[in-house]
GROMACS .gro file of C-alpha atoms in nm:
model
  356
    1MET     CA    1  -8.051  -0.864   2.247
    2ASN     CA    2  -8.018  -1.146   1.997
    3ALA     CA    3  -8.166  -1.494   2.013
    4GLU     CA    4  -7.835  -1.648   2.112
    5ASP     CA    5  -7.809  -1.421   2.416
    6ASP     CA    6  -8.169  -1.503   2.508
    7THR     CA    7  -8.118  -1.878   2.517
    8ALA     CA    8  -7.758  -1.901   2.634
    9ALA     CA    9  -7.706  -2.074   2.966
   10HIS     CA   10  -7.507  -1.782   3.103
   11THR     CA   11  -7.818  -1.562   3.149
   12VAL     CA   12  -7.900  -1.746   3.474
   13LEU     CA   13  -7.649  -1.945   3.675
   14PHE     CA   14  -7.703  -2.226   3.925
   15HIS     CA   15  -7.474  -2.387   4.178
   16ILE     CA   16  -7.495  -2.559   4.514
   17GLU     CA   17  -7.282  -2.411   4.790
   18GLY     CA   18  -7.288  -2.630   5.096
   19ARG     CA   19  -7.650  -2.655   5.204
   20THR     CA   20  -7.776  -2.379   4.972
   21GLY     CA   21  -7.891  -2.386   4.610
   22VAL     CA   22  -7.794  -2.051   4.456
   23VAL     CA   23  -7.969  -1.886   4.160
   24THR     CA   24  -7.787  -1.591   4.003
   25LEU     CA   25  -7.963  -1.382   3.741
   26ASN     CA   26  -7.679  -1.295   3.507
   27ARG     CA   27  -7.779  -1.019   3.268
   28PRO     CA   28  -7.633  -0.720   3.457
   29LYS     CA   29  -7.626  -0.493   3.151
   30ALA     CA   30  -8.002  -0.546   3.118
   31LEU     CA   31  -8.058  -0.509   3.493
   32ASN     CA   32  -8.109  -0.886   3.499
   33ALA     CA   33  -8.438  -0.859   3.311
   34LEU     CA   34  -8.617  -1.191   3.275
   35THR     CA   35  -8.655  -1.381   2.952
   36HIS     CA   36  -8.871  -1.687   2.893
   37PRO     CA   37  -8.575  -1.930   2.887
   38MET     CA   38  -8.455  -1.788   3.220
   39VAL     CA   39  -8.796  -1.849   3.378
   40LEU     CA   40  -8.804  -2.207   3.254
   41ARG     CA   41  -8.456  -2.284   3.382
   42ILE     CA   42  -8.525  -2.132   3.725
   43ASP     CA   43  -8.845  -2.334   3.756
   44GLU     CA   44  -8.664  -2.652   3.658
   45ALA     CA   45  -8.387  -2.590   3.913
   46LEU     CA   46  -8.633  -2.517   4.193
   47ALA     CA   47  -8.827  -2.835   4.117
   48SER     CA   48  -8.506  -3.036   4.126
   49TRP     CA   49  -8.379  -2.879   4.449
   50ALA     CA   50  -8.714  -2.927   4.622
   51ALA     CA   51  -8.662  -3.303   4.587
   52ASP     CA   52  -8.289  -3.297   4.667
   53PRO     CA   53  -8.218  -3.374   5.036
   54ALA     CA   54  -7.873  -3.216   5.003
   55VAL     CA   55  -8.030  -2.875   4.933
   56HIS     CA   56  -8.175  -2.729   5.251
   57GLN     CA   57  -8.255  -2.379   5.123
   58VAL     CA   58  -8.243  -2.158   4.815
   59LEU     CA   59  -8.093  -1.814   4.755
   60ILE     CA   60  -8.169  -1.592   4.456
   61ARG     CA   61  -7.957  -1.290   4.372
   62GLY     CA   62  -7.868  -1.066   4.080
   63ALA     CA   63  -7.530  -1.024   3.913
   64GLY     CA   64  -7.375  -0.680   3.930
   65GLU     CA   65  -7.454  -0.405   4.178
   66ARG     CA   66  -7.749  -0.235   4.010
   67GLY     CA   67  -8.030  -0.466   4.109
   68LEU     CA   68  -8.183  -0.809   4.149
   69CYS     CA   69  -8.413  -0.778   3.847
   70ALA     CA   70  -8.582  -0.489   3.666
   71GLY     CA   71  -8.868  -0.708   3.542
   72GLY     CA   72  -8.950  -0.887   3.220
   73ASP     CA   73  -8.820  -0.808   2.874
   74ILE     CA   74  -9.078  -0.546   2.783
   75ARG     CA   75  -8.931  -0.478   2.441
   76ALA     CA   76  -9.026  -0.834   2.351
   77ILE     CA   77  -9.377  -0.774   2.489
   78HIS     CA   78  -9.401  -0.456   2.280
   79ASP     CA   79  -9.308  -0.643   1.962
   80ASP     CA   80  -9.544  -0.927   2.047
   81ALA     CA   81  -9.837  -0.693   2.108
   82LYS     CA   82  -9.773  -0.514   1.778
   83THR     CA   83  -9.771  -0.837   1.578
   84GLY     CA   84 -10.046  -1.022   1.764
   85ASN     CA   85  -9.827  -1.320   1.852
   86THR     CA   86  -9.871  -1.540   2.161
   87ALA     CA   87  -9.516  -1.536   2.295
   88SER     CA   88  -9.604  -1.299   2.579
   89ALA     CA   89  -9.899  -1.511   2.691
   90ASP     CA   90  -9.674  -1.818   2.690
   91PHE     CA   91  -9.409  -1.628   2.890
   92TRP     CA   92  -9.660  -1.505   3.149
   93ARG     CA   93  -9.809  -1.853   3.189
   94ASP     CA   94  -9.471  -1.996   3.287
   95GLU     CA   95  -9.368  -1.690   3.487
   96TYR     CA   96  -9.685  -1.696   3.699
   97ARG     CA   97  -9.645  -2.068   3.756
   98LEU     CA   98  -9.294  -1.992   3.883
   99ASN     CA   99  -9.431  -1.719   4.113
  100ALA     CA  100  -9.675  -1.971   4.261
  101ARG     CA  101  -9.396  -2.228   4.307
  102ILE     CA  102  -9.185  -1.972   4.494
  103ALA     CA  103  -9.472  -1.882   4.724
  104ARG     CA  104  -9.534  -2.248   4.814
  105TYR     CA  105  -9.171  -2.360   4.812
  106PRO     CA  106  -9.118  -2.635   5.070
  107LYS     CA  107  -8.774  -2.509   5.175
  108PRO     CA  108  -8.658  -2.162   5.285
  109TYR     CA  109  -8.636  -1.938   4.979
  110ALA     CA  110  -8.423  -1.629   5.039
  111ALA     CA  111  -8.409  -1.332   4.802
  112LEU     CA  112  -8.144  -1.060   4.803
  113MET     CA  113  -8.356  -0.761   4.699
  114ASP     CA  114  -8.057  -0.533   4.660
  115GLY     CA  115  -8.082  -0.242   4.415
  116ILE     CA  116  -8.363  -0.229   4.161
  117VAL     CA  117  -8.641  -0.484   4.212
  118MET     CA  118  -8.932  -0.412   3.982
  119GLY     CA  119  -9.216  -0.598   3.811
  120GLY     CA  120  -9.104  -0.952   3.744
  121GLY     CA  121  -8.823  -0.903   3.995
  122VAL     CA  122  -9.086  -0.858   4.265
  123GLY     CA  123  -9.244  -1.183   4.151
  124LEU     CA  124  -8.912  -1.365   4.194
  125SER     CA  125  -8.849  -1.225   4.541
  126ALA     CA  126  -9.150  -1.094   4.733
  127HIS     CA  127  -9.326  -1.431   4.735
  128GLY     CA  128  -9.025  -1.589   4.907
  129SER     CA  129  -9.001  -1.678   5.274
  130VAL     CA  130  -8.690  -1.470   5.353
  131ARG     CA  131  -8.682  -1.134   5.174
  132ILE     CA  132  -8.382  -0.913   5.235
  133VAL     CA  133  -8.358  -0.544   5.137
  134THR     CA  134  -8.065  -0.304   5.163
  135GLU     CA  135  -8.015   0.073   5.164
  136ARG     CA  136  -7.986   0.048   4.785
  137SER     CA  137  -8.320  -0.126   4.734
  138ARG     CA  138  -8.580   0.034   4.509
  139VAL     CA  139  -8.889  -0.188   4.496
  140ALA     CA  140  -9.175  -0.106   4.261
  141MET     CA  141  -9.460  -0.226   4.045
  142PRO     CA  142  -9.442   0.051   3.780
  143GLU     CA  143  -9.675  -0.103   3.522
  144THR     CA  144  -9.929   0.181   3.489
  145GLY     CA  145  -9.654   0.394   3.334
  146ILE     CA  146  -9.635   0.161   3.033
  147GLY     CA  147 -10.010   0.107   2.994
  148PHE     CA  148 -10.001  -0.223   3.181
  149VAL     CA  149 -10.130  -0.355   3.515
  150PRO     CA  150  -9.937  -0.502   3.812
  151ASP     CA  151  -9.892  -0.877   3.767
  152VAL     CA  152  -9.666  -1.161   3.896
  153GLY     CA  153  -9.888  -1.169   4.205
  154GLY     CA  154  -9.836  -0.797   4.256
  155THR     CA  155 -10.207  -0.725   4.296
  156TRP     CA  156 -10.220  -0.991   4.570
  157LEU     CA  157  -9.921  -0.841   4.754
  158LEU     CA  158 -10.033  -0.480   4.720
  159ALA     CA  159 -10.389  -0.558   4.825
  160ARG     CA  160 -10.250  -0.691   5.153
  161ALA     CA  161 -10.028  -0.396   5.241
  162PRO     CA  162 -10.140  -0.197   5.547
  163GLY     CA  163 -10.434   0.032   5.484
  164LEU     CA  164 -10.433   0.157   5.127
  165LEU     CA  165 -10.058   0.185   5.084
  166GLY     CA  166 -10.070  -0.086   4.818
  167THR     CA  167 -10.328   0.102   4.615
  168HIS     CA  168 -10.105   0.410   4.630
  169LEU     CA  169  -9.806   0.212   4.504
  170ALA     CA  170 -10.010   0.037   4.236
  171LEU     CA  171 -10.152   0.355   4.083
  172THR     CA  172  -9.843   0.576   4.112
  173GLY     CA  173  -9.590   0.301   4.033
  174ALA     CA  174  -9.369   0.463   4.298
  175ALA     CA  175  -9.049   0.287   4.404
  176VAL     CA  176  -8.993   0.240   4.777
  177GLY     CA  177  -8.680   0.196   4.980
  178ALA     CA  178  -8.601  -0.056   5.251
  179ALA     CA  179  -8.813   0.079   5.538
  180ASP     CA  180  -9.122   0.123   5.321
  181ALA     CA  181  -9.078  -0.220   5.161
  182LEU     CA  182  -9.077  -0.368   5.511
  183LEU     CA  183  -9.383  -0.162   5.610
  184CYS     CA  184  -9.576  -0.274   5.302
  185GLY     CA  185  -9.499  -0.642   5.358
  186LEU     CA  186  -9.281  -0.671   5.048
  187ALA     CA  187  -8.970  -0.761   5.251
  188ASP     CA  188  -8.878  -0.909   5.589
  189HIS     CA  189  -8.528  -0.795   5.684
  190PHE     CA  190  -8.289  -0.506   5.627
  191VAL     CA  191  -7.920  -0.589   5.588
  192PRO     CA  192  -7.656  -0.329   5.487
  193ALA     CA  193  -7.538  -0.401   5.133
  194ARG     CA  194  -7.172  -0.423   5.238
  195LEU     CA  195  -7.257  -0.727   5.452
  196LEU     CA  196  -7.427  -0.930   5.179
  197PRO     CA  197  -7.108  -1.116   5.073
  198GLU     CA  198  -7.050  -1.230   5.432
  199LEU     CA  199  -7.414  -1.326   5.477
  200THR     CA  200  -7.411  -1.522   5.152
  201ALA     CA  201  -7.094  -1.705   5.247
  202GLU     CA  202  -7.239  -1.815   5.582
  203LEU     CA  203  -7.542  -1.969   5.410
  204ALA     CA  204  -7.323  -2.253   5.288
  205ALA     CA  205  -7.313  -2.396   5.639
  206ALA     CA  206  -7.605  -2.250   5.836
  207PRO     CA  207  -7.983  -2.209   5.810
  208VAL     CA  208  -8.085  -1.880   5.650
  209HIS     CA  209  -8.306  -1.772   5.940
  210GLU     CA  210  -8.012  -1.802   6.181
  211VAL     CA  211  -7.777  -1.618   5.949
  212VAL     CA  212  -8.014  -1.331   5.872
  213ALA     CA  213  -8.081  -1.279   6.244
  214ARG     CA  214  -7.711  -1.204   6.292
  215TYR     CA  215  -7.697  -0.946   6.014
  216ALA     CA  216  -8.039  -0.777   6.030
  217ALA     CA  217  -8.040  -0.410   6.124
  218THR     CA  218  -8.277  -0.113   6.129
  219PRO     CA  219  -8.303   0.088   5.806
  220GLU     CA  220  -8.326   0.462   5.776
  221PRO     CA  221  -8.688   0.581   5.818
  222GLY     CA  222  -8.908   0.570   5.509
  223HIS     CA  223  -9.183   0.805   5.395
  224LEU     CA  224  -9.504   0.606   5.391
  225ALA     CA  225  -9.564   0.567   5.766
  226ASP     CA  226  -9.601   0.944   5.807
  227ARG     CA  227  -9.830   0.962   5.503
  228ARG     CA  228 -10.072   0.687   5.605
  229SER     CA  229 -10.348   0.926   5.712
  230TRP     CA  230 -10.387   1.104   5.378
  231ILE     CA  231 -10.312   0.793   5.173
  232ASP     CA  232 -10.580   0.591   5.351
  233HIS     CA  233 -10.830   0.875   5.315
  234CYS     CA  234 -10.764   0.966   4.954
  235TYR     CA  235 -10.736   0.614   4.812
  236ALA     CA  236 -11.057   0.502   4.981
  237ALA     CA  237 -11.252   0.695   4.715
  238HIS     CA  238 -11.459   0.484   4.479
  239THR     CA  239 -11.297   0.584   4.148
  240VAL     CA  240 -10.958   0.696   4.019
  241GLU     CA  241 -11.108   1.036   3.938
  242GLU     CA  242 -11.224   1.077   4.297
  243ILE     CA  243 -10.886   0.959   4.429
  244VAL     CA  244 -10.711   1.224   4.220
  245ASP     CA  245 -10.957   1.493   4.337
  246ARG     CA  246 -10.897   1.404   4.701
  247LEU     CA  247 -10.521   1.409   4.653
  248LEU     CA  248 -10.532   1.750   4.486
  249ASP     CA  249 -10.764   1.890   4.752
  250HIS     CA  250 -10.574   1.756   5.051
  251GLY     CA  251 -10.313   2.029   5.073
  252GLU     CA  252 -10.017   1.802   5.146
  253PRO     CA  253  -9.740   1.857   4.885
  254ALA     CA  254  -9.675   1.483   4.865
  255ALA     CA  255 -10.044   1.421   4.796
  256LYS     CA  256 -10.042   1.673   4.511
  257GLU     CA  257  -9.728   1.509   4.374
  258ALA     CA  258  -9.901   1.169   4.384
  259ALA     CA  259 -10.197   1.310   4.191
  260GLU     CA  260  -9.970   1.455   3.924
  261THR     CA  261  -9.785   1.124   3.898
  262ILE     CA  262 -10.111   0.934   3.854
  263LEU     CA  263 -10.239   1.174   3.589
  264ALA     CA  264  -9.932   1.101   3.374
  265LYS     CA  265 -10.014   0.728   3.362
  266SER     CA  266 -10.241   0.541   3.121
  267PRO     CA  267 -10.601   0.624   3.217
  268THR     CA  268 -10.718   0.278   3.113
  269ALA     CA  269 -10.438   0.104   3.302
  270LEU     CA  270 -10.517   0.310   3.612
  271LYS     CA  271 -10.882   0.209   3.617
  272VAL     CA  272 -10.804  -0.155   3.548
  273THR     CA  273 -10.535  -0.152   3.817
  274LEU     CA  274 -10.770  -0.011   4.080
  275ALA     CA  275 -11.026  -0.278   3.994
  276ALA     CA  276 -10.762  -0.554   3.992
  277VAL     CA  277 -10.619  -0.466   4.333
  278ARG     CA  278 -10.964  -0.438   4.489
  279ARG     CA  279 -11.073  -0.768   4.340
  280ALA     CA  280 -10.750  -0.934   4.452
  281ALA     CA  281 -10.825  -0.825   4.809
  282ALA     CA  282 -11.138  -1.041   4.799
  283LEU     CA  283 -10.973  -1.347   4.646
  284GLY     CA  284 -10.884  -1.644   4.861
  285THR     CA  285 -10.540  -1.742   4.735
  286LEU     CA  286 -10.240  -1.614   4.544
  287GLU     CA  287 -10.325  -1.869   4.273
  288ASP     CA  288 -10.666  -1.704   4.229
  289ALA     CA  289 -10.498  -1.365   4.194
  290LEU     CA  290 -10.247  -1.498   3.940
  291ALA     CA  291 -10.530  -1.647   3.734
  292GLN     CA  292 -10.703  -1.308   3.737
  293GLU     CA  293 -10.380  -1.131   3.646
  294TYR     CA  294 -10.326  -1.371   3.357
  295ARG     CA  295 -10.663  -1.271   3.210
  296VAL     CA  296 -10.581  -0.904   3.252
  297SER     CA  297 -10.231  -0.938   3.106
  298CYS     CA  298 -10.345  -1.135   2.801
  299ASN     CA  299 -10.632  -0.896   2.735
  300ALA     CA  300 -10.389  -0.604   2.767
  301LEU     CA  301 -10.202  -0.729   2.461
  302SER     CA  302 -10.478  -0.588   2.244
  303SER     CA  303 -10.480  -0.253   2.424
  304PRO     CA  304 -10.317   0.034   2.233
  305ASP     CA  305 -10.178   0.176   2.556
  306LEU     CA  306  -9.943  -0.116   2.617
  307VAL     CA  307  -9.765  -0.070   2.285
  308GLU     CA  308  -9.767   0.308   2.320
  309GLY     CA  309  -9.644   0.305   2.678
  310ILE     CA  310  -9.347   0.079   2.605
  311ARG     CA  311  -9.270   0.281   2.292
  312ALA     CA  312  -9.256   0.605   2.487
  313GLN     CA  313  -9.062   0.473   2.786
  314VAL     CA  314  -8.830   0.211   2.637
  315VAL     CA  315  -8.821   0.209   2.256
  316ASP     CA  316  -8.817   0.574   2.150
  317LYS     CA  317  -8.761   0.702   2.505
  318ASP     CA  318  -8.938   1.030   2.434
  319ARG     CA  319  -9.134   0.997   2.762
  320ASP     CA  320  -9.439   1.137   2.580
  321PRO     CA  321  -9.704   0.865   2.558
  322HIS     CA  322 -10.033   0.939   2.384
  323TRP     CA  323 -10.292   0.734   2.567
  324THR     CA  324 -10.613   0.599   2.412
  325PRO     CA  325 -10.846   0.727   2.543
  326PRO     CA  326 -10.650   1.023   2.678
  327THR     CA  327 -10.855   1.100   2.990
  328LEU     CA  328 -10.994   0.909   3.286
  329ALA     CA  329 -11.345   1.033   3.213
  330GLU     CA  330 -11.342   0.862   2.874
  331VAL     CA  331 -11.259   0.517   3.014
  332THR     CA  332 -11.590   0.338   3.062
  333GLY     CA  333 -11.688   0.053   3.289
  334ALA     CA  334 -11.714  -0.168   2.983
  335ASP     CA  335 -11.357  -0.078   2.888
  336VAL     CA  336 -11.240  -0.197   3.230
  337GLU     CA  337 -11.447  -0.515   3.228
  338ARG     CA  338 -11.295  -0.619   2.896
  339PHE     CA  339 -10.965  -0.683   3.073
  340PHE     CA  340 -11.127  -0.930   3.313
  341ALA     CA  341 -11.313  -1.120   3.041
  342PRO     CA  342 -11.256  -1.498   3.031
  343LEU     CA  343 -10.997  -1.612   2.782
  344GLY     CA  344 -11.168  -1.937   2.692
  345GLU     CA  345 -11.138  -2.275   2.859
  346ASP     CA  346 -10.822  -2.377   2.678
  347ARG     CA  347 -10.639  -2.050   2.745
  348GLU     CA  348 -10.701  -1.984   3.116
  349LEU     CA  349 -10.414  -2.015   3.363
  350ARG     CA  350 -10.444  -2.338   3.562
  351LEU     CA  351 -10.245  -2.371   3.881
  352PRO     CA  352 -10.245  -2.640   4.148
  353PRO     CA  353 -10.466  -2.533   4.440
  354ALA     CA  354 -10.287  -2.399   4.745
  355GLN     CA  355 -10.259  -2.631   5.045
  356ARG     CA  356 -10.498  -2.503   5.309
   0.00000   0.00000   0.00000
C-alpha cells in the first residue's frame, strides 16, 4: 500500500440516504483494514451527523463480500515498532477516541457485521447500538497471535461476556459465528446475508429498530453455549499456566484444542491479556478501559513479540514465531506490570467522561 492509497478519499465513503448517514469502508482487497486517515474521516463524519437534524441514524458497512473490517493496518504497526516511531500511538489515540464516540453516539448506530470482523473492526461495530451479524460473520479479537493484546475496547466487551467466555476468546483469539457473537454480547441481531441489501434500502425511510425487527431471524446453533461448563471452570484459574493445565486435564477434545491454541500464542501477550481483561472487569466505564488499553498498546511497541508476531503471521507468513521469552513460566509479574505502567502525563489517553 502506498501513501497515495492511504490518504485517498476512496478508502472510506460517506453519503446520506434518506434519513440515514452511511459509512462504507472501501478497501475490499485489504479486507477493509483501517488506516489513520480513515479513522479521522469517520470521526469527522460522525461528529457532523450527530449535529445534523436531517440524519436520524448511521449505518456502517464494508465494501465487498469478505468482511466489514479485518482490523488495523498491522504492517504499519510492525514497521513503526521496528523503528521506534510514534505513528502507531497517534493512530491508537484517534482510533480509541472514535470507539468511545461510537459507544456514546446520540443517534442509532447500526453496524453490518457481515463476514470478517476482527480487531479494529470490532471497535467500529460492537460498541454500536444496533449490531447485525449474518451466517458469514466471523468475529474475533486475535491479538495474542501477533504478540499483542485486545484493544479498541475489546477487553471491556470480553470482560462482560457471560461467565468466562470472554476470557476464552481473548486468550485463544478464536473467531465466533453469529450465534456465539450474540451469546457473548458482541452483536444484537441475526439477519441472513442475502437480505442485507433489502434491509439497507429500507433504512432510507424507516427507523433502524423497526427495520431490523422485520428481518431478524434465528441463526444456526453455535458452540459456546454447550461448552460453558468447562470454559467457566478452566478459565477461573488464577494464571495462564493453570488455565492451560485445567484445559489439558479436562478430557473434552475442545478443551484440549483450546489449550494447544493458547500454547501457540505469545506467552507475554497471554499473561498481559489475562490481566487486562480481569482489570477491565473492575473498571467503571468503557473510557477507563480504553485508557488502560492505550497504556498497554503503547508499551507493547517496545515488546519484541509484537514485531516478531506480525513478521511471522503477515510479513514473512512462515507462521513460525519465536517468542521472547518462549515459555509462560519465564514471563514474570514484573514483565506483565510493565505493560500497565503510566506513559507520562502528556502521553496518556484523555477521553471525555461518560454520562452517568
